[in-house]
Amino acid sequence: MWACDPVAAANILQSYQPAGSLFVHSLQSFLAAQCALSGPHLWPADATKAALEDPNYDFIVVGAGSAGSVVANRLSEVANWKVLLIEAGGDPNIGTEAPQLFYNNMKSPVDWRYKPEPQASACRGYIEKRCAWPRGKTLGGSSSINAMFYVRGNKLDYDEWAAAGNKGWSYDEVLEYFKKSENYSGPWSDSTKQYHGKDGYLHIQKGKEIHPLEEVIINAVTELGVKHLDEVNGPNQMGIVQSQQTIKDGIRHSTARAFLSPIKDRENLHVMKNAYVTKILFYPESTKVSGVLVKKNDIEIEIRARKEVIVSAGSINTPQLLLLSGIGPREHLQSLDIEVKADLPVGEHLEDHVFIPTIYAAPTNQGFVTIDKIITYFNEYMLTNKGVLSDVIPHRLIAFVNQSDPLSVSPEVQYHYLVLPPRLYNMVDIFAKHEVNEEIHRKFVKLNEDHIVILMYNVLLKPKSKGRIILKSKNPDDYPLIYANYFHEPEDLEVLIKNAKKFALPLENTKAFKSAGFKLNWLDIDECRDFEKNSDELLACVAKVLTFSLYHPTGTARMGPDGDDKAVVDPKLRVRKVQGLRVIDASIMPSIVRANTNAPTIMIGEKGASMIKEFWLRDNTEL
């Protein structure tokens, strides 16, 4: 980065000498702040040269994302193990590190920019009729571009995994791995100690104050009978709560910053960056994995693993890599002339959290996001790591509800509340980032011109509809074909509509929203114009036109016990029918959790690494 290059920085400062010493001093401070925030000195150096000189490692970890960074850290704690972490992207940048700018990471160089294939029942309001599926392509993976919510899910999620035969994955058994990662900075008590840890790498913060607009939302939601909680990761998930976030000192605390930066000089950990793993390699005439094939700068490099290859590339890249390597459905692989190493349901059972947006707007002539204010915000953040950009305020609220059973401990729907000040599109144009069509984008921008907008996410937590991922071709550079199959099962849409009619639409009649001037707005979408206001038909139409993903794909390398013909990995996360290969990321989830997926994926990384260490430190020689 030029700001961290002393020679380049000196040349820049020299060129501005005629502007005066005060300006030069300010510019010098700005360049230093930029370097301190995201300079290369914060991250492990690229180890490509070392890997070329000696391409033999004990463990190879593919993908430095939410799980892979954790796995690489924990395995390299064993000093005599040589570990290679391979990442398709590079270092995080300024845009990834400022919390409030998280939406700006979409369509940027750190985003894979995936899109599911068009379908008649969803995403009809997009330019290509394809929803946006951002995935992180940088150290930290999607933890470097997400909204930093730290939410573990429901106790039932993990107990259901264990009840299905996945021994060791009940809530009580995985809780220790959630706590192991955490450096929790919220209020501490004996009750907190039961659910949180303070000695881990990952900093978890809880806001000390409620923003006035967050207070309006809380008051309105509790008027509908929803409980106000203090803790989202404690004994009870049902209610509205200010979420915890992966932020430290005003900077995103991705798994790259949490798990890789502190050990960047660990001698037995090598990190290859901007390197794309195109194939898992096997010994001749064998199903035992020997290593991986890596493409970097158009050169192919073969790296060998003495013990194991761990694939932590995420729920899209992991199945793609497995399929390219001959691990997947026999018929699909043979249709592409790929040698079948293991006939397994890779790419099947894709689940995601889909949501319907509900839009509330209140007129105002104050708080406009002007260009001058944006410059002020940016300068303040760069020089102090404080101010508007240092947090996700006022978007921190989430709620878990169940309209069919108010006493249930199992939510059907999760709500996020995105609060958009007037003219937010000057700083981040959310609808343009998602590539909605011109009509919808124009109407939203017009609404946001002089209105505060609350964009409510009505998120379906347990979809019955399942998608799949298959290869487009044998070429690793061709993105796989993603079939989300949103609303393929009618019950999914029915659950969303029923919950929206109980917990989203009635907010318009609450005292809190009336006092603040918030009213429902359906953007007058052409395709939905003929339906009666707030009717099931209107909600169904909006769901099919304005379909959004919460960016939580899971399940494409599903975990299951012996005898489960839908499982790709066993409860130890070992890929079936081959040797020396594990998958450790969100793709192993037997069923999607009832919450955001980043925290559970980090837990999977912790538990997976622990199982590997337990196995190999017993001096076993077979896998």
C-alpha positions as a printed Julia matrix, in Angstrom:
623×3 Matrix{Float64}:
   0.0     0.0     0.0
   1.48    3.32   -1.05
   0.64    5.01    2.27
   2.84    2.46    4.1
   5.76    2.76    1.65
   8.21    5.27    3.16
   9.65    6.3    -0.21
   6.23    6.74   -1.83
   4.92    8.63    1.2
   7.95   10.94    1.2
   7.46   11.7    -2.5
   3.8    12.5    -1.91
   4.58   14.82    0.99
   7.35   16.51   -0.99
   4.99   17.24   -3.87
   2.64   19.07   -1.51
   5.29   21.26    0.18
   4.11   24.4    -1.69
   0.7    24.01    0.01
   2.2    24.93    3.35
   3.51   23.14    6.43
   0.1    22.8     8.12
  -1.38   20.99    5.11
   1.68   18.75    4.77
   1.51   17.87    8.48
  -2.2    17.01    8.13
  -1.51   14.87    5.07
   1.33   13.13    6.9
  -1.02   12.31    9.78
  -3.63   11.01    7.34
  -1.14    8.73    5.56
   0.1     7.39    8.88
  -3.46    6.72   10.02
  -4.25    4.87    6.79
  -1.21    2.68    7.23
  -2.01    2.0    10.89
  -5.57    0.95   10.02
  -4.95   -1.48    7.19
  -1.27   -1.6     6.31
   0.52   -4.82    5.3
   2.44   -4.88    8.59
  -0.81   -6.02   10.26
  -1.12   -9.28    8.34
   1.02  -12.36    7.71
   3.45  -11.89    4.85
   2.92  -13.86    1.65
   4.77  -17.18    1.8
   4.65  -18.18   -1.86
   8.43  -18.15   -2.19
   8.82  -20.41    0.83
   6.14  -22.79   -0.48
   7.94  -23.04   -3.81
  11.24  -23.81   -2.1
   9.72  -26.53    0.09
   6.14  -27.48   -0.89
   5.74  -30.01    1.94
   3.46  -29.25    4.87
   1.81  -31.23    7.64
  -1.51  -29.47    7.12
  -2.91  -27.4     4.28
  -5.9   -25.17    5.07
  -7.82  -23.9     2.04
  -9.55  -20.59    2.73
  -8.68  -17.93    5.34
 -12.26  -17.05    6.22
 -14.39  -17.27    9.35
 -13.36  -20.89    9.98
 -10.08  -21.24    8.09
  -8.28  -18.48    9.97
  -9.26  -20.15   13.24
  -8.13  -23.59   12.07
  -4.75  -22.29   10.86
  -4.17  -20.47   14.14
  -5.03  -23.45   16.34
  -3.1   -26.06   14.33
   0.02  -23.9    14.23
  -0.05  -23.75   18.04
   1.73  -27.1    17.78
   5.25  -25.88   17.14
   6.47  -28.92   15.21
   3.54  -28.86   12.78
   4.14  -26.95    9.58
   0.87  -25.35    8.42
   0.02  -23.65    5.12
  -3.03  -21.39    4.84
  -4.08  -20.56    1.27
  -6.37  -17.61    0.49
  -7.76  -16.6    -2.91
  -7.83  -12.92   -1.89
  -5.32  -10.56   -0.35
  -5.11   -8.33    2.7
  -8.15   -6.48    4.07
  -8.36   -2.81    3.09
  -9.64    0.46    4.53
 -13.17   -0.28    3.33
 -13.33   -3.59    5.16
 -12.06   -2.21    8.46
 -14.49    0.71    9.05
 -17.59   -0.92   10.61
 -20.26    1.48    9.31
 -19.12    0.99    5.72
 -19.86   -2.75    5.62
 -22.35   -2.51    2.75
 -19.73   -0.8     0.58
 -17.81   -4.08    0.45
 -20.43   -5.48   -1.92
 -19.32   -5.41   -5.55
 -15.8    -4.45   -4.44
 -12.55   -6.35   -5.1
 -12.97   -8.21   -1.77
 -16.32   -9.68   -2.85
 -16.65  -12.84   -4.97
 -19.95  -11.33   -6.25
 -21.85  -14.58   -6.61
 -25.43  -14.68   -7.86
 -27.89  -17.58   -7.88
 -29.5   -18.59  -11.13
 -32.8   -16.86  -12.08
 -36.01  -18.42  -10.78
 -39.65  -17.51  -11.35
 -40.63  -17.33   -7.68
 -37.93  -14.96   -6.41
 -35.53  -12.09   -7.21
 -37.76  -10.77  -10.01
 -36.95   -7.13   -9.2
 -33.23   -7.45   -9.97
 -31.51   -6.34  -13.16
 -30.63   -9.93  -14.1
 -33.43  -11.39  -11.96
 -30.63  -12.75   -9.78
 -30.2   -11.85   -6.1
 -26.85  -10.67   -4.73
 -24.82  -13.24   -2.8
 -21.68  -11.45   -1.55
 -18.87  -13.62   -0.17
 -15.58  -12.38    1.22
 -12.47  -12.75   -0.94
  -9.75  -11.59    1.46
  -8.11  -12.65    4.68
 -10.99  -13.12    7.09
 -13.34  -14.11    4.28
 -16.92  -13.06    4.89
 -16.05  -12.01    8.45
 -14.17   -9.14    6.74
 -17.2    -7.87    4.81
 -20.24   -8.79    6.94
 -22.28   -6.64    9.33
 -20.35   -7.92   12.38
 -23.31   -9.41   14.25
 -22.18  -11.96   16.8
 -25.18  -14.26   17.27
 -24.78  -17.95   18.07
 -28.24  -19.25   17.33
 -30.7   -21.27   19.34
 -29.86  -24.08   21.79
 -32.21  -26.27   19.76
 -30.04  -25.86   16.64
 -27.18  -27.85   18.12
 -29.32  -30.26   20.13
 -31.1   -31.15   16.87
 -27.73  -31.79   15.21
 -26.77  -34.15   18.01
 -30.19  -35.84   18.05
 -29.73  -36.64   14.34
 -26.66  -38.69   15.24
 -23.9   -36.07   15.17
 -22.2   -37.03   18.39
 -20.4   -34.19   20.14
 -22.43  -31.38   18.59
 -25.1   -30.68   21.22
 -25.38  -27.17   22.63
 -23.72  -28.07   25.92
 -20.83  -29.64   23.99
 -20.23  -26.77   21.54
 -20.65  -23.98   24.12
 -17.05  -24.37   25.26
 -15.85  -23.66   21.7
 -17.93  -20.49   21.44
 -16.43  -19.34   24.73
 -12.92  -20.39   23.71
 -12.85  -17.81   20.89
 -14.28  -14.94   22.87
 -12.72  -11.91   24.44
 -16.03  -10.52   25.69
 -16.0    -6.87   26.76
 -19.59   -6.51   27.97
 -20.8    -6.41   31.58
 -19.42   -9.37   33.54
 -21.16  -11.49   36.2
 -21.51  -15.12   37.24
 -24.39  -15.42   34.77
 -22.32  -13.88   31.97
 -19.44  -16.22   32.75
 -21.7   -19.19   32.07
 -22.14  -18.11   28.43
 -19.09  -16.01   27.55
 -15.3   -16.17   27.58
 -12.69  -13.48   28.16
  -9.46  -15.2    27.15
 -10.03  -15.74   23.42
  -8.74  -13.95   20.35
 -12.08  -12.6    19.08
 -13.22   -9.33   20.61
 -16.98   -9.15   21.21
 -18.43   -5.8    22.18
 -21.85   -4.84   23.49
 -23.03   -1.25   23.19
 -23.4     0.69   26.4
 -26.07    3.08   25.15
 -29.18    2.89   23.01
 -29.45    5.22   20.01
 -32.68    7.3    20.01
 -33.92    5.58   16.84
 -33.09    2.18   18.3
 -35.16    3.18   21.32
 -38.09    4.07   19.06
 -37.91    0.62   17.47
 -37.62   -1.17   20.81
 -40.62    0.72   22.2
 -42.69   -0.04   19.1
 -41.8    -3.75   19.01
 -42.46   -4.25   22.73
 -45.89   -2.63   22.26
 -46.67   -5.7    20.15
 -45.87   -7.98   23.07
 -42.27   -8.85   22.2
 -39.95   -9.08   25.19
 -36.96   -6.72   25.47
 -33.83   -8.78   26.21
 -30.42   -7.8    27.58
 -28.51  -10.72   26.07
 -28.77  -12.43   22.67
 -26.31  -15.25   23.41
 -27.63  -16.22   26.83
 -30.37  -18.54   28.06
 -33.22  -17.03   26.02
 -33.22  -15.98   22.39
 -36.87  -14.9    22.04
 -37.36  -11.13   22.0
 -35.75   -7.92   20.76
 -32.19   -7.15   21.75
 -29.16   -5.06   20.89
 -26.8    -7.52   19.28
 -23.18   -8.03   20.19
 -20.65   -7.19   17.48
 -17.18   -8.25   16.37
 -15.66   -4.77   16.74
 -12.68   -3.61   18.77
 -11.59    0.0    19.32
 -13.69    1.2    16.4
 -12.28   -1.37   13.95
 -13.84   -4.52   12.54
 -12.55   -7.57   14.38
 -12.63  -10.12   11.59
 -11.09  -13.54   12.03
  -8.12  -12.15   10.08
  -7.53   -9.4    12.63
  -8.42  -11.64   15.57
  -6.73  -14.95   14.69
  -4.05  -14.12   12.1
  -2.66  -10.69   13.0
  -1.49  -11.72   16.51
   0.43  -14.7    15.1
   1.59  -13.16   11.81
   5.23  -13.93   12.66
   4.64  -17.5    13.87
   7.4   -19.4    12.06
   5.5   -22.64   11.4
   2.52  -20.87    9.8
   2.82  -19.87    6.15
   0.13  -17.93    4.31
  -0.21  -17.84    0.54
  -2.33  -14.89   -0.61
  -4.02  -14.24   -3.95
  -3.64  -17.96   -4.57
  -6.53  -20.06   -5.85
  -6.76  -23.79   -5.05
  -8.14  -25.47   -8.16
  -7.95  -29.14   -7.23
  -7.43  -31.57   -4.38
  -4.79  -34.13   -5.36
  -4.69  -37.87   -4.62
  -1.97  -40.45   -4.61
  -2.0   -42.55   -7.8
  -4.74  -45.17   -7.93
  -5.8   -44.16   -4.43
  -8.48  -42.26   -2.53
  -5.91  -40.84   -0.11
  -5.32  -37.11   -0.47
  -1.76  -36.07   -1.23
  -2.11  -32.29   -1.44
  -3.56  -29.49   -3.56
  -3.0   -27.74   -6.85
  -2.72  -23.96   -6.54
  -2.91  -21.34   -9.25
  -1.1   -18.08   -8.65
  -0.13  -15.54  -11.3
  -1.16  -18.06  -13.96
   1.36  -20.57  -12.6
   0.26  -23.92  -11.16
   1.95  -25.05   -7.96
   1.59  -28.48   -6.37
   1.66  -28.43   -2.57
   1.84  -31.67   -0.58
   0.24  -32.48    2.79
   1.84  -35.05    5.08
  -1.2   -35.33    7.37
  -4.38  -33.62    6.12
  -5.93  -31.1     3.78
  -8.66  -29.03    5.43
 -11.12  -27.26    3.14
 -12.55  -24.11    4.75
 -13.5   -22.28    1.59
 -17.15  -21.63    2.48
 -20.5   -23.0     1.36
 -19.95  -22.05   -2.3
 -16.23  -22.51   -2.89
 -15.97  -25.67   -0.82
 -18.45  -27.7    -2.88
 -16.97  -26.28   -6.08
 -13.49  -27.46   -5.09
 -14.73  -30.88   -3.99
 -16.63  -31.35   -7.25
 -13.67  -30.27   -9.36
 -11.6   -32.86   -7.48
 -13.96  -35.75   -8.19
 -15.9   -35.73   -4.93
 -19.61  -35.36   -5.57
 -22.66  -36.88   -7.25
 -21.43  -39.51   -9.7
 -23.86  -38.61  -12.49
 -22.98  -34.91  -12.38
 -19.22  -35.55  -12.36
 -19.39  -38.05  -15.19
 -21.42  -35.6   -17.29
 -18.4   -33.27  -17.11
 -15.86  -36.06  -17.65
 -14.43  -35.7   -14.14
 -12.96  -38.84  -12.58
 -15.11  -39.88   -9.62
 -13.13  -40.35   -6.43
 -16.11  -40.45   -4.08
 -19.82  -40.52   -4.93
 -21.21  -38.09   -2.32
 -24.07  -35.52   -2.25
 -21.74  -32.5    -2.45
 -23.55  -29.27   -3.32
 -26.95  -30.6    -2.24
 -28.98  -29.44    0.78
 -28.16  -25.76    0.23
 -29.99  -23.59    2.77
 -30.01  -19.8     3.14
 -31.84  -17.16    5.15
 -34.16  -15.34    2.73
 -36.09  -12.25    3.76
 -38.88   -9.89    2.72
 -38.15   -6.19    3.3
 -40.75   -4.04    5.06
 -40.12   -0.34    4.59
 -41.04    2.39    7.05
 -40.31    6.06    6.38
 -40.56    9.28    8.38
 -40.2    12.73    6.76
 -37.43   14.99    8.01
 -35.38   17.98    6.95
 -32.49   17.27    9.29
 -29.54   14.91    9.34
 -28.93   14.77    5.61
 -25.91   12.71    4.58
 -24.18   15.44    2.6
 -20.81   15.13    0.89
 -19.3    17.58    3.39
 -20.5    15.48    6.31
 -19.19   12.29    4.74
 -15.74   13.89    4.4
 -15.9    14.96    8.04
 -16.93   11.46    9.15
 -14.15    9.89    7.1
 -11.44   12.24    8.36
 -12.54   11.76   11.97
 -12.45    8.0    11.59
  -9.11    7.88    9.82
  -7.42   10.03   12.44
  -9.1     8.73   15.62
 -10.98    5.47   14.79
 -14.0     7.15   16.33
 -17.22    8.75   15.19
 -20.06    7.61   12.94
 -17.97    5.08   11.0
 -16.59    3.28   14.07
 -19.72    1.28   14.89
 -22.85   -0.14   13.28
 -25.12    2.2    15.25
 -28.13    2.43   14.81
 -28.45   -0.94   13.04
 -27.71   -3.17   16.03
 -31.2    -4.38   16.91
 -32.44   -7.88   16.14
 -35.56   -9.73   17.23
 -36.57  -13.38   17.29
 -40.29  -14.2    17.2
 -42.77  -16.99   16.54
 -46.3   -15.95   15.58
 -47.71  -19.47   15.7
 -46.61  -20.07   19.3
 -45.84  -17.01   21.46
 -44.52  -19.26   24.25
 -42.14  -21.17   21.97
 -38.39  -21.1    22.56
 -37.9   -21.7    18.83
 -38.19  -18.62   16.6
 -39.68  -18.79   13.1
 -38.44  -15.39   11.99
 -35.59  -13.03   12.8
 -35.87   -9.27   12.33
 -33.06   -6.88   11.49
 -33.72   -3.14   11.52
 -31.55   -1.13    9.12
 -31.94    2.61    9.82
 -31.11    4.8     6.82
 -30.8     8.58    7.29
 -31.88   10.87    4.43
 -29.64   10.69    1.37
 -27.7     7.73    2.66
 -27.12    6.85   -0.99
 -24.39    9.53   -0.96
 -22.38    7.23    1.31
 -23.68    3.77    0.38
 -26.39    3.04   -2.18
 -27.76   -0.21   -0.78
 -30.29   -0.89   -3.52
 -27.71   -0.2    -6.23
 -25.26   -2.54   -4.49
 -27.86   -5.28   -4.76
 -28.45   -4.41   -8.44
 -32.22   -4.03   -8.26
 -33.87   -2.76  -11.42
 -34.11    0.91  -12.37
 -37.74    1.34  -11.29
 -37.22    0.08   -7.74
 -33.9     1.88   -7.33
 -35.34    5.2    -8.5
 -38.33    4.97   -6.16
 -36.18    4.07   -3.16
 -33.75    6.93   -3.8
 -36.68    9.34   -4.09
 -38.1     8.11   -0.77
 -34.73    8.38    0.94
 -34.21   11.91   -0.36
 -36.04   13.51    2.57
 -37.1    10.58    4.76
 -35.47    8.49    7.44
 -36.06    4.93    6.31
 -36.24    1.82    8.48
 -35.66   -1.24    6.33
 -36.99   -4.21    8.27
 -35.67   -7.63    7.32
 -38.32  -10.35    7.79
 -35.91  -13.3     7.82
 -37.05  -16.91    7.45
 -34.96  -18.96    9.87
 -35.78  -22.58    9.04
 -36.52  -22.84    5.31
 -38.08  -26.01    3.99
 -36.89  -25.15    0.49
 -33.46  -26.56   -0.36
 -31.15  -25.42   -3.13
 -28.08  -26.92   -4.75
 -24.74  -25.99   -6.26
 -23.31  -27.71   -9.33
 -20.4   -27.04  -11.64
 -20.87  -25.02  -14.79
 -17.81  -26.68  -16.34
 -14.47  -28.28  -15.49
 -12.82  -24.86  -15.62
 -12.09  -23.7   -12.03
 -12.43  -20.08  -13.15
 -16.08  -20.61  -14.11
 -18.32  -19.78  -11.19
 -20.53  -22.69  -10.12
 -24.27  -22.64  -10.8
 -26.21  -21.76   -7.67
 -29.86  -22.72   -7.42
 -31.28  -21.03   -4.32
 -34.84  -22.33   -4.87
 -36.32  -19.65   -2.64
 -40.02  -20.3    -1.82
 -39.94  -23.6    -3.7
 -41.9   -24.93   -0.73
 -45.01  -22.7    -0.29
 -44.87  -23.01    3.5
 -41.75  -20.83    3.58
 -43.61  -17.86    2.16
 -46.63  -18.54    4.36
 -44.48  -18.39    7.51
 -42.93  -15.08    6.45
 -46.3   -13.52    5.63
 -47.92  -14.6     8.9
 -45.06  -13.24   10.99
 -44.9   -10.0     9.0
 -48.61   -9.42    9.56
 -48.14   -9.85   13.32
 -44.75   -8.24   14.0
 -43.94   -5.91   11.07
 -47.07   -4.33    9.6
 -48.76   -3.48   12.97
 -45.79   -1.29   13.95
 -47.43    1.49   11.95
 -50.16    1.68   14.59
 -47.9     1.71   17.64
 -47.59    4.87   19.73
 -43.82    4.84   19.26
 -43.94    4.82   15.44
 -46.82    7.28   15.25
 -44.96    9.73   17.49
 -41.86    9.44   15.33
 -43.86    9.77   12.09
 -43.02    6.36   10.62
 -45.43    4.99    8.04
 -45.42    1.91    5.81
 -44.21    2.38    2.26
 -44.39   -0.32   -0.43
 -42.48    1.74   -3.06
 -45.49    1.39   -5.39
 -43.82   -1.41   -7.33
 -45.49   -1.82  -10.74
 -45.78   -5.6   -10.52
 -47.52   -5.42   -7.12
 -49.66   -2.32   -7.59
 -53.01   -4.08   -8.09
 -52.98   -5.9    -4.75
 -54.77   -4.58   -1.68
 -52.58   -2.82    0.87
 -51.11   -5.18    3.47
 -52.84   -8.22    1.95
 -51.26  -11.66    1.74
 -51.17  -11.23   -2.02
 -49.22   -7.97   -1.76
 -46.73   -9.47    0.68
 -46.24  -12.49   -1.57
 -45.67  -10.24   -4.55
 -43.14   -8.09   -2.69
 -41.35  -11.25   -1.51
 -41.0   -12.51   -5.08
 -39.93   -9.14   -6.5
 -37.82   -7.74   -3.65
 -36.24  -10.98   -2.5
 -33.16  -10.51   -0.37
 -30.61  -12.92    1.08
 -29.09  -12.43    4.5
 -25.94  -14.0     2.98
 -26.01  -17.21    5.02
 -25.53  -20.16    2.64
 -24.94  -23.42    4.49
 -25.21  -27.2     4.22
 -23.49  -27.97    0.9
 -21.08  -30.47    2.49
 -23.49  -31.65    5.13
 -22.43  -33.47    8.31
 -24.14  -36.7     9.3
 -23.59  -40.0    11.11
 -22.81  -43.36    9.56
 -25.71  -44.49    7.41
 -26.85  -40.96    6.51
 -26.89  -40.97    2.71
 -27.25  -37.16    2.66
 -23.98  -36.62    4.53
 -20.68  -35.57    2.97
 -18.66  -35.49    6.2
 -18.89  -37.45    9.44
 -19.19  -35.84   12.91
 -15.4   -35.54   13.0
 -15.72  -33.5     9.76
 -13.83  -36.1     7.74
 -14.95  -36.39    4.12
 -16.43  -39.82    3.59
 -14.94  -42.41    1.19
 -11.56  -40.65    1.04
  -8.66  -40.31    3.47
  -6.77  -37.25    4.69
  -9.46  -34.68    3.92
 -11.8   -32.66    6.15
 -14.25  -29.83    5.61
 -14.46  -27.22    8.36
 -16.79  -24.34    7.55
 -20.52  -23.46    7.34
 -21.08  -25.99    4.58
 -21.06  -28.83    7.14
 -24.16  -27.61    9.0
 -26.75  -30.43    8.98
 -29.42  -27.73    9.17
 -29.11  -23.97    9.16
 -28.98  -22.29   12.56
 -31.74  -19.95   13.7
 -29.52  -16.84   13.55
 -26.62  -15.22   11.76
 -24.0   -17.76   10.75
 -20.64  -16.08   11.43
 -20.37  -16.96   15.13
 -21.41  -20.61   14.54
 -18.85  -20.89   11.73
 -16.09  -19.64   14.02
 -17.21  -22.23   16.57
 -17.03  -24.93   13.88
 -13.46  -23.8    13.2
 -12.56  -24.09   16.87
 -14.15  -27.5    17.33
 -12.8   -28.85   14.05
  -9.25  -27.79   14.91
  -9.59  -29.32   18.35
 -10.66  -32.68   16.86
  -7.69  -32.66   14.49
  -5.27  -31.93   17.33
  -6.84  -34.59   19.53
  -6.4   -37.18   16.77
  -2.84  -36.44   15.69
  -1.44  -35.72   19.13
  -2.38  -39.27   20.12
   0.27  -40.37   17.59
  -2.26  -42.08   15.36
  -0.96  -42.9    11.93
  -4.22  -43.67   10.17
  -7.13  -41.4     9.32
